[in-house]
mmCIF file of C-alpha atoms in Angstrom:
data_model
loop_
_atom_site.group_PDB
_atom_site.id
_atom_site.type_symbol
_atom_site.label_atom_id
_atom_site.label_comp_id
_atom_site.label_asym_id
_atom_site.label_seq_id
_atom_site.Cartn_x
_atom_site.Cartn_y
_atom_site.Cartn_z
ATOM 1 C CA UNK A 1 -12.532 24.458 -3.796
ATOM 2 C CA UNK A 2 -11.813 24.471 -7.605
ATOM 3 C CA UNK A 3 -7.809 25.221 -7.078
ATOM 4 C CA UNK A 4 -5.623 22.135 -8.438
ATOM 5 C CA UNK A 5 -3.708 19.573 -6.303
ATOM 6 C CA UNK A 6 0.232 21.145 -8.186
ATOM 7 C CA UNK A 7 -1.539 24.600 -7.146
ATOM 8 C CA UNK A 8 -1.991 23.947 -3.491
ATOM 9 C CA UNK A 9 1.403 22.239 -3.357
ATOM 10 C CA UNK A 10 2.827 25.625 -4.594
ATOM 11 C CA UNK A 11 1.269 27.888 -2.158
ATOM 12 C CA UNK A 12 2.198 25.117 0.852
ATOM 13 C CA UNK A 13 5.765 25.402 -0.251
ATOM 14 C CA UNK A 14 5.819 28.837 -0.560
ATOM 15 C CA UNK A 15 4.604 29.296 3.363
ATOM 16 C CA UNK A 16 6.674 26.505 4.103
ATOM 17 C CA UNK A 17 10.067 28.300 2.707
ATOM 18 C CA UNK A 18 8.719 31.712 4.383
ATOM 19 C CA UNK A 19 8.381 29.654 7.538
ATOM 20 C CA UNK A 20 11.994 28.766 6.748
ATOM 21 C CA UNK A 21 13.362 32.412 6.655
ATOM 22 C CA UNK A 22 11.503 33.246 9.559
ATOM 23 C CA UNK A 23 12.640 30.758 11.977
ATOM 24 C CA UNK A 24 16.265 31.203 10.938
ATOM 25 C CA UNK A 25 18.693 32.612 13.518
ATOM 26 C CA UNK A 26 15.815 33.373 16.011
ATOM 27 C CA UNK A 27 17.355 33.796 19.791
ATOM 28 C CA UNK A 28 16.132 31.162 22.369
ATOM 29 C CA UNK A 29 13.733 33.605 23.993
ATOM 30 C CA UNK A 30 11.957 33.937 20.524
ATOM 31 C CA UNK A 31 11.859 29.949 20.588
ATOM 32 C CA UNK A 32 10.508 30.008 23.927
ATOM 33 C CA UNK A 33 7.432 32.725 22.247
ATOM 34 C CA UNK A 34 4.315 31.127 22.934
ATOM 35 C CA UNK A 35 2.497 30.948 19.766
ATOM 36 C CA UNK A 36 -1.519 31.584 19.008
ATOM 37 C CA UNK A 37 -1.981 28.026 18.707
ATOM 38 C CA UNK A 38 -2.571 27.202 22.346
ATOM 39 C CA UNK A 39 -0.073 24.845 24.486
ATOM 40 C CA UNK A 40 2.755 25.131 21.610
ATOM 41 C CA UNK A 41 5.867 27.695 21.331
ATOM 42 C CA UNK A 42 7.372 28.741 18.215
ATOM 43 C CA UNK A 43 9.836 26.127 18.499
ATOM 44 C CA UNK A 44 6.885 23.810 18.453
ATOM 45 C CA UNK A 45 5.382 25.099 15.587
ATOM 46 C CA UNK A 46 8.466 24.942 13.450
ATOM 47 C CA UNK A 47 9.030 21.406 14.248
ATOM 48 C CA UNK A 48 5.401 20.781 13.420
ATOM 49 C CA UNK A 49 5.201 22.224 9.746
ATOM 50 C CA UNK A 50 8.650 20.248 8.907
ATOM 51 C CA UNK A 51 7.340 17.286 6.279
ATOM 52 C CA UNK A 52 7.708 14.078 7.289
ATOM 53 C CA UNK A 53 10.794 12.236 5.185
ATOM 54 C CA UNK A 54 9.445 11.031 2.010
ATOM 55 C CA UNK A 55 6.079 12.855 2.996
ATOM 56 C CA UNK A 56 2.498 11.082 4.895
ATOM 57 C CA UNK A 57 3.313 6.995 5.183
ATOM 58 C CA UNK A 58 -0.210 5.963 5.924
ATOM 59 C CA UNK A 59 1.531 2.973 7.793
ATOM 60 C CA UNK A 60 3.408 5.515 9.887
ATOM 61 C CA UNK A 61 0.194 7.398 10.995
ATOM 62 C CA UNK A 62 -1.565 4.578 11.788
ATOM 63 C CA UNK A 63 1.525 3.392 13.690
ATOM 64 C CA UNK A 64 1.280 6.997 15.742
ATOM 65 C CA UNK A 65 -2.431 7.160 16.053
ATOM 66 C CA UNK A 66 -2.189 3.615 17.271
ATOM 67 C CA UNK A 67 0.196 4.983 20.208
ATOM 68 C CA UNK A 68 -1.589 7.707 21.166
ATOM 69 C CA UNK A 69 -4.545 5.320 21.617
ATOM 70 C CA UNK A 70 -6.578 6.550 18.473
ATOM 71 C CA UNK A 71 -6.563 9.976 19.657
ATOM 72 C CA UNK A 72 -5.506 12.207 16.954
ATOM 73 C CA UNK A 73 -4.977 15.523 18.541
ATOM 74 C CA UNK A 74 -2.776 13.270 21.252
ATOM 75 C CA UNK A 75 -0.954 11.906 18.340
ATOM 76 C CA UNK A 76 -0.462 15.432 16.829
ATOM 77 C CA UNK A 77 0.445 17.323 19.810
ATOM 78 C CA UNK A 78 2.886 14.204 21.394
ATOM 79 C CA UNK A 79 4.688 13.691 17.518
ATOM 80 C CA UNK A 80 5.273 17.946 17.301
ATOM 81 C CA UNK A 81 6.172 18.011 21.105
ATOM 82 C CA UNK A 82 8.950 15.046 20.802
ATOM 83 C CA UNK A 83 10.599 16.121 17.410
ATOM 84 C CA UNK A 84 10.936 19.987 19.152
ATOM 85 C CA UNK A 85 13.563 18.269 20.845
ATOM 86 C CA UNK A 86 15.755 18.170 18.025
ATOM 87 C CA UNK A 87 18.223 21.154 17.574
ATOM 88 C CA UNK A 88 16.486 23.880 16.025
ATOM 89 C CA UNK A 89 18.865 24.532 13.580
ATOM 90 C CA UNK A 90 18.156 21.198 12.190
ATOM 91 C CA UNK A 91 14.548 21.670 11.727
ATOM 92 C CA UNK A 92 15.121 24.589 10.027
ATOM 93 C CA UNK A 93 17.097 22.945 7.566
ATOM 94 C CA UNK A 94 14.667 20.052 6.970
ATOM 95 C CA UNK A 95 12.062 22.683 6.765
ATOM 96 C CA UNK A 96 14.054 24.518 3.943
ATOM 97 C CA UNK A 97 15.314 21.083 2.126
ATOM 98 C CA UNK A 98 11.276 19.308 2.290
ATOM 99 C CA UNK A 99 9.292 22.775 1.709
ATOM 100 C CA UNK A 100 8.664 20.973 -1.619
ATOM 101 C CA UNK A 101 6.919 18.145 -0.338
ATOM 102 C CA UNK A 102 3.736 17.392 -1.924
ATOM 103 C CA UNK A 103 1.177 16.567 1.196
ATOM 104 C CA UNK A 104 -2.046 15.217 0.891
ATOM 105 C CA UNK A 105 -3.923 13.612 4.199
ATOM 106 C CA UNK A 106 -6.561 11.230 4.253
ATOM 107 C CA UNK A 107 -10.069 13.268 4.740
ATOM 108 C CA UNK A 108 -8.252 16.990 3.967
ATOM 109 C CA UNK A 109 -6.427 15.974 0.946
ATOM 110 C CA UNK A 110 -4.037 18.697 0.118
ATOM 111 C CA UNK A 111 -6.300 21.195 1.442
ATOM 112 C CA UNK A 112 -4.994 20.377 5.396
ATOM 113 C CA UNK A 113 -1.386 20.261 4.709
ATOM 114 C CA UNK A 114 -1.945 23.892 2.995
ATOM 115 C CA UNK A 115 -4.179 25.181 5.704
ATOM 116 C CA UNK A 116 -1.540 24.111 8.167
ATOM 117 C CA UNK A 117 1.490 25.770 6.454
ATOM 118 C CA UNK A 118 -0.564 29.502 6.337
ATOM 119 C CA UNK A 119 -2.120 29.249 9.732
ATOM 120 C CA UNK A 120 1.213 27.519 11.497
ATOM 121 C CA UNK A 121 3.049 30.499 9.975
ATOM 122 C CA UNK A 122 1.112 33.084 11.322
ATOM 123 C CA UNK A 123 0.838 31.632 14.418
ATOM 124 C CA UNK A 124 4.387 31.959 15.213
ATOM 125 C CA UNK A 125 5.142 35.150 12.678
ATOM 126 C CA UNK A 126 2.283 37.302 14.771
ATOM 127 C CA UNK A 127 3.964 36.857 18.251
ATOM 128 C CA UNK A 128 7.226 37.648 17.218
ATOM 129 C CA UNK A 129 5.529 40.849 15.701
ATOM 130 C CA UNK A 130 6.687 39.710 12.026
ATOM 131 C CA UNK A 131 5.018 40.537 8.852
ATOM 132 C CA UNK A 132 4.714 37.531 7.312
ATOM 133 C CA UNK A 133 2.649 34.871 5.713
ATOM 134 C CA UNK A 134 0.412 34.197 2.394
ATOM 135 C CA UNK A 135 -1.355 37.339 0.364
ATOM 136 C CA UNK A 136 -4.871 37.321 -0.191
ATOM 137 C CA UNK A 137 -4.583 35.117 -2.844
ATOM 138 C CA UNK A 138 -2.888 32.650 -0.861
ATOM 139 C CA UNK A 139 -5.297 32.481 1.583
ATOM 140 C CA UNK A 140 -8.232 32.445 -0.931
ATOM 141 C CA UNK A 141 -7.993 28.274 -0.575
ATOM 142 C CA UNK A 142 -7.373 28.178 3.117
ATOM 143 C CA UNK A 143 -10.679 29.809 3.707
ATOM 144 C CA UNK A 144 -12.449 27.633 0.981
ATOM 145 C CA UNK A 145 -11.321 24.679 3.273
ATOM 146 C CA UNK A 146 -11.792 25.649 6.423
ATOM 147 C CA UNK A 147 -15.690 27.020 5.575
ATOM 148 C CA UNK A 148 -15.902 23.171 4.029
ATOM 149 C CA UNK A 149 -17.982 21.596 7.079
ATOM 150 C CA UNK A 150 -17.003 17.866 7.684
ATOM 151 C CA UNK A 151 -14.198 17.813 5.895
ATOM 152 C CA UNK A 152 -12.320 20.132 8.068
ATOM 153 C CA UNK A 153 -13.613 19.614 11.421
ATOM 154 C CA UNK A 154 -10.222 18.971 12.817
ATOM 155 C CA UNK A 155 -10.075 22.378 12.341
ATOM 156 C CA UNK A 156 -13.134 24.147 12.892
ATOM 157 C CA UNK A 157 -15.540 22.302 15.548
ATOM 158 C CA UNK A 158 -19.121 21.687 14.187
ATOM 159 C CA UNK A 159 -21.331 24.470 14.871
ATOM 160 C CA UNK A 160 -18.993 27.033 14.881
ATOM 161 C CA UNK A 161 -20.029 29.091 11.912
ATOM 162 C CA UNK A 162 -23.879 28.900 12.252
ATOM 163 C CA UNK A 163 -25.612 31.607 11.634
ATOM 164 C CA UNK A 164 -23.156 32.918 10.323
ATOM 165 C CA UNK A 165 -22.171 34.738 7.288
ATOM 166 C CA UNK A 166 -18.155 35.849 6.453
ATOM 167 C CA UNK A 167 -17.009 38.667 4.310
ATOM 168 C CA UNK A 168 -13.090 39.012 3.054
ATOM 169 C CA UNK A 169 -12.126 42.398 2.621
ATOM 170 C CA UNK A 170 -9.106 42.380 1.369
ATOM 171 C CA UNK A 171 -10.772 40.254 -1.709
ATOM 172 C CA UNK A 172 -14.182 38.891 -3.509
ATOM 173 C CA UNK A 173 -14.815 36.201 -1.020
ATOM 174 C CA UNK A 174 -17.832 35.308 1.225
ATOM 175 C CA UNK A 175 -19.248 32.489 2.685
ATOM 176 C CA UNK A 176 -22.301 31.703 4.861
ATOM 177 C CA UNK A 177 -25.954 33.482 5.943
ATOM 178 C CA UNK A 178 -26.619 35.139 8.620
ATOM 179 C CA UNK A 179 -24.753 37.565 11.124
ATOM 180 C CA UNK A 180 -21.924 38.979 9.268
ATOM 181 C CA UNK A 181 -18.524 38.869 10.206
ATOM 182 C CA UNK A 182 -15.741 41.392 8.161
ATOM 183 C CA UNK A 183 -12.113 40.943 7.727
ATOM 184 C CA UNK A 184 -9.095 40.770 6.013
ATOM 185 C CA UNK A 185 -8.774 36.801 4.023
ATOM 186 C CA UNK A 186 -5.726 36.041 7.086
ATOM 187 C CA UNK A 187 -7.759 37.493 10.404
ATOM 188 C CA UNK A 188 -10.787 35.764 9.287
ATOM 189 C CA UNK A 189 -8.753 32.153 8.817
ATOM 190 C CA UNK A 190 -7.557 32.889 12.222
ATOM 191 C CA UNK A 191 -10.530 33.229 13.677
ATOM 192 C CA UNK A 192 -12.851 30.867 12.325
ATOM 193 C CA UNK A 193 -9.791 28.555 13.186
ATOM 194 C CA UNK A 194 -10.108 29.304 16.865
ATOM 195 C CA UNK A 195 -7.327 32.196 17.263
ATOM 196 C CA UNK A 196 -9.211 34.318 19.215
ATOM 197 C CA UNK A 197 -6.250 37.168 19.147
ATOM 198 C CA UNK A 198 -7.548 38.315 16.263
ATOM 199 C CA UNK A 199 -11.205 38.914 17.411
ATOM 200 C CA UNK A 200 -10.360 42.886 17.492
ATOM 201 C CA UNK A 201 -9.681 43.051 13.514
ATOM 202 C CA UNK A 202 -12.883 41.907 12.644
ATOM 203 C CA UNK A 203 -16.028 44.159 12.059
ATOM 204 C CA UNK A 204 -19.762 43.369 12.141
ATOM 205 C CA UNK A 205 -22.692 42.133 14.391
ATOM 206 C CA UNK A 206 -21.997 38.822 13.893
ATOM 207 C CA UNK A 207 -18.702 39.024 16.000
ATOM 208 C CA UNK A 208 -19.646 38.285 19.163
ATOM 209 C CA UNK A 209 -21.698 35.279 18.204
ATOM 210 C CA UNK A 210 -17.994 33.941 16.601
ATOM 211 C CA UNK A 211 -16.415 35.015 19.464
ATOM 212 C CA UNK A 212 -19.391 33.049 21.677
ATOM 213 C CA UNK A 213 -18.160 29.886 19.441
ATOM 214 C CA UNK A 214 -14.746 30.215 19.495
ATOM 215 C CA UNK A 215 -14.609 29.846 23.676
#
């Protein structure tokens, strides 16, 4: 993972302001959309990839991880759930006015906040059967991070990619031995990030052991 901190920053802004022009002027049945990332509508997502104000207060996630009694997926899923509340309109605009904000998490660093923004994206561009999200280049670190083992097993369990070995083939990117599993840089971040939608798009005998992982 040899891309720079200002780099990642870049490409998280950049989803972050494509986001922002998706989500703008949807109807309330698109808000109502349930996304790929299970339990959460595309209202949810949106309020989830908004930055916090002034960015990550470690005093502030403790304060939430503390409330959802030091379970972190709680504290995610209860902090997106109760700022979906707000009027969409106005999470669109803080999305817009805070795309900029540099985000780095304990553990992930930068990586998380940027494998958020491209994954988040897609997860609420693909049901509303809209084109967009990162290029391969874009994706590029998003798949050096989530291939990274411990450091992002809040997104990909342990075990899951055993045995296996993952081609991109929309670019010069692999990763892995074994069983191999071909795809475009976006269906394979999907997948390996337990969006089993896009299971279909991907070639190879080493599918159905992913698949096998993924439920």
């Amino acid at each position: 993972m040899d891309t720079s901190r200002d780099e990642l920053f870049a490409l998280a802004t950049a989803n972050r302001l494509l986001a922002a022009d998706l989500f703008e002027g949807l109807t309330d049945d698109e808000w109502r959309t349930p996304s790929l990332c299970a339990g959460w509508t595309v209202r949810e997502v949106l309020a989830h990839l908004v930055p916090p104000e002034g960015g990550h207060s470690p005093w502030r996630l403790l304060r939430e991880v503390v409330r959802a009694r030091g379970d972190l997926h709680r504290m995610v899923d209860d902090t997106t759930r109760r700022d979906a509340r707000r009027p969409a309109a106005d999470l669109v605009r803080d999305l817009r006015e805070r795309a900029a904000t540099p985000l780095s998490a304990p553990v992930v660093g930068a990586h998380g906040p940027l494998a958020d923004s491209a994954i988040h994206l897609r997860d609420a561009a693909r049901p509303l059967g809209r084109d967009v999200g990162p290029d391969p280049a874009g994706w590029r670190p998003v798949l050096d991070f989530v291939v990274s083992g411990r450091r992002a097993s809040g997104f990909v369990p342990k075990g899951r990619l055993t045995g296996l070995r993952l081609v991109a083939t929309d670019q010069d990117w692999a990763h892995g031995d074994g069983a191999e599993v071909r795809g475009t840089s976006e269906a394979l971040a999907l997948a390996v990030s337990g969006r089993p939608v896009v299971l279909p798009e991907l070639t190879g005998p080493g599918v159905a052991t992913l698949e096998d992982h993924i439920s």
